[in-house]
Amino acid sequence: MKFQLFTLAVLCLLASAAAGSDHCTPNPDCKTCLAHSLCGWCSTNVVYKDGTPGSQCAGFNSDPKVKNEWNCSGTYTIDKCDEGKYACVDQKCIPTKFGVDKATCEKTCKKTPPSPPAKQKFYTCHVANKTCVEVPKGTGNATDYAACEAECNPKYLCNHDTNKCEKDSSGIPQEECEQVCKVNPVPSQLQGHWRGLQISKKYEAGEWKFDLSADSYSLTSPSGVHSSGVASLSSGLLSLTTSGGIQLGMYEVDLAVETKMLTVGLGLPGAPAPVSFDAAMTADEFVFMSCLDPTDKTKCNFSKALNKIAILGGRKELGRPKYRQLIDLPPLRSNEMAPGGDFDQCAHFADCESCVTSPDQQCGWCSTPVKYSDGTEGARCAGWNDPKHPTPKFTCDGLYSTDQCVVGYVCNTTSHTCHIGQPGEGLPKEKCESECVKPAQTYVCDKATNTCKKAAPGKGESKLLCEASCQHPKPSNSTPAHLIGEWRGLEVNLGYKEGEFDLTFGNGTFKMTQPGGGVLSGDVTSTKGLDKIDLIVRKGPSGLVGKTLHGMFNTMPGPETTFETFAFSGPAASKEPSSFDSAMTGKDGDSEYVFLKCGGRAHATKNASGTYQRFSGHGIMARGDSGSKYVYTTDTEDRERSLGSL
């Protein structure tokens, strides 16, 4: 009898060990939970690796090497408390977009007893096929799955001092590492003469010049400070090297009417590349532009933007530190900025397995991209930074786990049904089904007949809104709503004036400040539904006062800013230029500009054509009437993957 009691006590002790090691467990409510360091709140009770049910408050150990391994099947957050709505499914209260508050749900939803602890399994490596096979306890060299996988399929990281892959548990498979460790040339789409503006929070106003070749670069600030060095592509990121070190940056190129638009987001020295263009705004971010067709000098010619300094050649002149950084820029950053900025140190793990098994970091995997407190969409791996770096608050609306790669459900946007996804991907089945619904029919205005017609999925607006706006347009003394605000830009036509132009639109007014300080201001007229605008000059040079500059515009949303291309006729003309191409020649006083305004793709409104194109990272994305597609281009093949409507 005593032996049985002793055995029972041991089993109870083991069952509570996992939850007991989590210092977050005792916190009874969300507000108390989030007030404690390294703790987050799950909308359902978490389940630990050994099957032990836990509380809703779960987190990380202060020592990253000591893992609290658990799974949250609801919404997990370290940001703010939001009880949300719940529905009773299979005798459990599940977070959904619809339903009742949690307290009401739990009163009517019968709960089932917790499942018994899962039986611990043991594995050894099958050397021939490099897989872990389950074996009886006590088998020689038997261990848990994670340790077996680390032995069977070791991970590697690239040492950029030697350009060789070295074993590292937080790395990637050797074959992938070998590809990453290669020094690739700058893609041809990025090569050439670029003119641009710095757009990050602490920007230096004025025109920047950026020249890129296959293996070198040169950058000149508006104040004349130069930097130059070796350029390459590393792991899909732009890598620029100087004597001050190496930095990495994400990039995107969008195709505007007459120019290519290059947005580059640079990380802080010594830190990983930023996880998003939003995050890069706290460090250094630029928007550059170059001729869409640089071979046609009769229409666009940026050759006078070429930096008048030598571009370094040869990779042996400069070192290649192991921790890659981005450009050695002029000292524009504030020393008050916290090291690492708003970056999540877990975000660089690209897959679930490396995320949840990282030995030195407190990370968990979300089956959908996490959302940070400022609204920024992040990666799927997110967690707590080390004590020296502030932790950005996030919420995971999918399945969040520090233990394993949970299989969830993914919505098929064609059939509007949920199917099982890959490990670490998707939502709980009930949540997927509540969100995977067919969207309501939308409509677009046929301007030829001024009637509303059914729109393709993902386009248009409700019938009520369409009919309210689908009327014959009339000229008015007003500014198109999306143009109101402050814009910064460059002149791009032949014979352009170098330097930054600043343009401010009010409702029916404008003010343009030219390089050197000259100012034009006056009134604006436009016609609703047409991409045309007239600027009536009231103040400015005597030759322009009283004149009307007839123009047209084209809107292109970028990743962080909106690009607006304006083409204006000369003061003697009676109407706008015949085309953007004709305005680029600069004849008869015609001019063309590209302006930038804060607020990118997430805040974009469609232009009259309803289409835009861009290529990003490894390829090109086109968005038009046929839906959104990424086209990945290599030297030998084109691979196309439809993403549906954005």
Short mmCIF file of C-alpha atoms in Angstrom, two decimals, residues 18-27 33-34 36-42 44-49 54-64 66-72 76-78 361-364 382-384 394 400-403:
data_model
loop_
_atom_site.label_atom_id
_atom_site.label_comp_id
_atom_site.label_asym_id
_atom_site.label_seq_id
_atom_site.Cartn_x
_atom_site.Cartn_y
_atom_site.Cartn_z
CA ALA A 18 6.41 21.13 -16.77
CA ALA A 19 3.84 23.63 -15.54
CA GLY A 20 5.74 24.16 -12.32
CA SER A 21 8.88 25.26 -14.16
CA ASP A 22 6.88 28.00 -15.93
CA HIS A 23 6.89 31.02 -13.61
CA CYS A 24 3.96 32.49 -15.55
CA THR A 25 1.49 29.72 -14.58
CA PRO A 26 0.12 31.22 -11.30
CA ASN A 27 -1.09 34.47 -12.93
CA CYS A 33 -0.01 37.85 -16.75
CA LEU A 34 1.26 40.54 -19.15
CA HIS A 36 5.21 39.83 -15.62
CA SER A 37 8.41 39.61 -17.65
CA LEU A 38 8.61 36.87 -20.29
CA CYS A 39 4.90 35.99 -19.90
CA GLY A 40 2.10 35.95 -22.47
CA TRP A 41 -1.63 35.17 -22.42
CA CYS A 42 -3.26 32.37 -24.44
CA THR A 44 -7.16 28.81 -24.20
CA ASN A 45 -5.24 26.75 -21.64
CA VAL A 46 -1.81 25.78 -22.97
CA VAL A 47 -0.65 22.15 -23.14
CA TYR A 48 2.95 21.32 -22.25
CA LYS A 49 5.20 18.98 -24.22
CA GLY A 54 -1.39 24.33 -18.09
CA SER A 55 -3.02 27.66 -17.40
CA GLN A 56 -3.68 30.47 -19.89
CA CYS A 57 -0.57 32.37 -18.78
CA ALA A 58 2.60 30.81 -20.22
CA GLY A 59 6.01 32.09 -21.21
CA PHE A 60 9.74 31.66 -21.28
CA ASN A 61 12.43 30.90 -18.70
CA SER A 62 14.87 33.71 -17.95
CA ASP A 63 17.64 31.34 -19.06
CA PRO A 64 17.16 30.68 -22.81
CA VAL A 66 16.05 26.11 -20.12
CA LYS A 67 13.00 25.59 -22.33
CA ASN A 68 9.34 25.87 -21.31
CA GLU A 69 7.85 23.83 -24.16
CA TRP A 70 4.10 24.26 -24.69
CA ASN A 71 1.40 24.79 -27.32
CA CYS A 72 -1.31 27.48 -27.47
CA TYR A 76 -1.36 34.16 -27.94
CA THR A 77 -0.26 37.70 -27.10
CA ILE A 78 2.41 39.56 -25.13
CA GLN A 361 16.83 32.41 -27.77
CA GLN A 362 13.30 32.49 -26.35
CA CYS A 363 11.27 31.92 -29.48
CA GLY A 364 7.95 30.42 -30.51
CA ALA A 382 8.53 35.66 -32.57
CA GLY A 383 9.46 35.83 -28.91
CA TRP A 384 11.46 37.72 -26.31
CA PHE A 394 3.11 40.96 -30.64
CA TYR A 400 1.56 29.46 -31.25
CA SER A 401 4.04 26.86 -29.98
CA THR A 402 7.40 26.75 -28.22
CA ASP A 403 7.35 22.94 -28.39
#
